[in-house]
Amino acid sequence: MHISPEHPMLAAVVDDLATHGWSQQAHFLPADLVRALAAECRRRDAEGELNPAGVGRGATQEVRETIRGDQIQWIDPGQAEACDQYLAAMDQLRLAINQGLFLGLEDFECHFALYPPGAFYRRHLDRFRDDDRRMVSAVLYLNEGWQPHDGGQLRMFLADGVEHDVEPVAGCLVVFLSGEVPHEVLPAGRERLSLTGWFRRRGNDPF
């Protein structure tokens, strides 16, 4: 699947980031691709490829289920056709953001995230204290038939005390500035799937 850098939805994301620092697009990708991504996530889970996510990074990273309870696996090119299509779409978004906002984004890293029922992720920022390469966060949800009573909302803490909740409905993409938008994942009553990633600029990694 090819998305042109001039696609109106990409322009809308860039405009939202410039104006508000975040963007929500209800139908970012075709439904068949979203279903294929969800199936790939479940396949990896069934084969034991997902692992509990840690808090922190490098030598200080540890699993702390009182802070976050998701299970993840990082995505690399060439692993699955659906993943490659998603990475290609996100690269077009990277180019559009660079063209519009001059952020100097160099790459995109992402992983599948599976939250078992009851799992959550406490309020946090996506940028590490000792590494400011993560500039823009992007989350694509993969949950068909999701209902508000299922929970699992992404809650963003915006300016002036405003809270905005995003239902993790299949095909919805949320993009926000990594170092400026605190957020949390509320507990869900059913399994919750997403692709979570970050556009990064060049930087020095002490690890």
mmCIF file of N, CA, C and O in Angstrom, residues 6 28 47 54 56 65 73 98 103 111 122 124 130 139 143 162 164 184 191 201:
data_model
loop_
_atom_site.group_PDB
_atom_site.id
_atom_site.type_symbol
_atom_site.label_atom_id
_atom_site.label_comp_id
_atom_site.label_asym_id
_atom_site.label_seq_id
_atom_site.Cartn_x
_atom_site.Cartn_y
_atom_site.Cartn_z
ATOM 1 N N GLU A 6 1.478 13.792 -0.105
ATOM 2 C CA GLU A 6 0.481 14.851 -0.239
ATOM 3 C C GLU A 6 -0.927 14.385 0.149
ATOM 4 O O GLU A 6 -1.894 15.120 -0.031
ATOM 5 N N PHE A 28 -7.195 5.530 9.446
ATOM 6 C CA PHE A 28 -5.916 5.841 8.824
ATOM 7 C C PHE A 28 -5.525 4.820 7.756
ATOM 8 O O PHE A 28 -4.912 5.176 6.749
ATOM 9 N N GLU A 47 2.512 -17.910 19.414
ATOM 10 C CA GLU A 47 3.798 -18.598 19.303
ATOM 11 C C GLU A 47 4.789 -18.176 20.381
ATOM 12 O O GLU A 47 5.963 -18.539 20.332
ATOM 13 N N GLY A 54 9.125 -3.616 29.582
ATOM 14 C CA GLY A 54 9.856 -3.060 30.713
ATOM 15 C C GLY A 54 9.618 -1.572 30.859
ATOM 16 O O GLY A 54 9.061 -0.907 29.987
ATOM 17 N N GLY A 56 11.734 2.050 31.715
ATOM 18 C CA GLY A 56 13.115 2.531 31.625
ATOM 19 C C GLY A 56 13.779 1.975 30.387
ATOM 20 O O GLY A 56 13.138 1.435 29.489
ATOM 21 N N GLU A 65 4.879 -4.532 36.701
ATOM 22 C CA GLU A 65 3.471 -4.660 36.315
ATOM 23 C C GLU A 65 2.575 -3.677 37.053
ATOM 24 O O GLU A 65 1.427 -3.474 36.651
ATOM 25 N N GLN A 73 6.367 -6.983 21.109
ATOM 26 C CA GLN A 73 7.463 -7.452 20.260
ATOM 27 C C GLN A 73 7.750 -6.390 19.214
ATOM 28 O O GLN A 73 6.840 -5.891 18.548
ATOM 29 N N ASN A 98 8.230 15.948 8.419
ATOM 30 C CA ASN A 98 9.467 16.691 8.176
ATOM 31 C C ASN A 98 9.248 17.858 7.230
ATOM 32 O O ASN A 98 9.785 18.955 7.436
ATOM 33 N N LEU A 103 11.155 18.770 11.666
ATOM 34 C CA LEU A 103 11.618 18.147 12.901
ATOM 35 C C LEU A 103 12.867 17.298 12.709
ATOM 36 O O LEU A 103 13.450 16.832 13.685
ATOM 37 N N HIS A 111 6.490 -1.356 17.917
ATOM 38 C CA HIS A 111 6.263 -2.728 18.371
ATOM 39 C C HIS A 111 4.772 -3.002 18.490
ATOM 40 O O HIS A 111 3.957 -2.096 18.665
ATOM 41 N N ARG A 122 0.433 3.237 33.570
ATOM 42 C CA ARG A 122 0.279 4.464 34.330
ATOM 43 C C ARG A 122 0.727 5.692 33.526
ATOM 44 O O ARG A 122 1.454 5.580 32.539
ATOM 45 N N HIS A 124 2.570 8.689 31.941
ATOM 46 C CA HIS A 124 3.992 8.805 31.625
ATOM 47 C C HIS A 124 4.177 9.687 30.393
ATOM 48 O O HIS A 124 3.220 10.016 29.689
ATOM 49 N N ASP A 130 17.253 10.735 29.557
ATOM 50 C CA ASP A 130 18.636 10.792 29.073
ATOM 51 C C ASP A 130 18.751 10.559 27.562
ATOM 52 O O ASP A 130 19.843 10.312 27.050
ATOM 53 N N VAL A 139 0.320 5.726 17.552
ATOM 54 C CA VAL A 139 -0.322 4.484 17.988
ATOM 55 C C VAL A 139 -1.463 4.153 17.027
ATOM 56 O O VAL A 139 -2.353 4.976 16.806
ATOM 57 N N ASN A 143 -8.382 -3.144 17.209
ATOM 58 C CA ASN A 143 -9.446 -3.860 17.920
ATOM 59 C C ASN A 143 -10.802 -3.665 17.245
ATOM 60 O O ASN A 143 -11.447 -2.628 17.400
ATOM 61 N N VAL A 162 -7.076 19.811 30.498
ATOM 62 C CA VAL A 162 -8.009 19.061 29.645
ATOM 63 C C VAL A 162 -7.535 17.616 29.501
ATOM 64 O O VAL A 162 -6.354 17.354 29.265
ATOM 65 N N HIS A 164 -8.295 14.072 27.302
ATOM 66 C CA HIS A 164 -8.952 13.563 26.096
ATOM 67 C C HIS A 164 -8.761 12.057 26.031
ATOM 68 O O HIS A 164 -7.631 11.564 26.054
ATOM 69 N N GLU A 184 -1.864 7.966 29.614
ATOM 70 C CA GLU A 184 -1.936 6.665 30.264
ATOM 71 C C GLU A 184 -2.889 5.772 29.496
ATOM 72 O O GLU A 184 -3.682 6.248 28.670
ATOM 73 N N GLU A 191 -9.002 -8.237 25.695
ATOM 74 C CA GLU A 191 -7.672 -8.108 25.094
ATOM 75 C C GLU A 191 -7.613 -6.882 24.184
ATOM 76 O O GLU A 191 -8.517 -6.641 23.388
ATOM 77 N N ARG A 201 14.605 11.557 15.866
ATOM 78 C CA ARG A 201 15.624 12.363 15.225
ATOM 79 C C ARG A 201 16.998 11.797 15.581
ATOM 80 O O ARG A 201 17.119 10.911 16.421
#
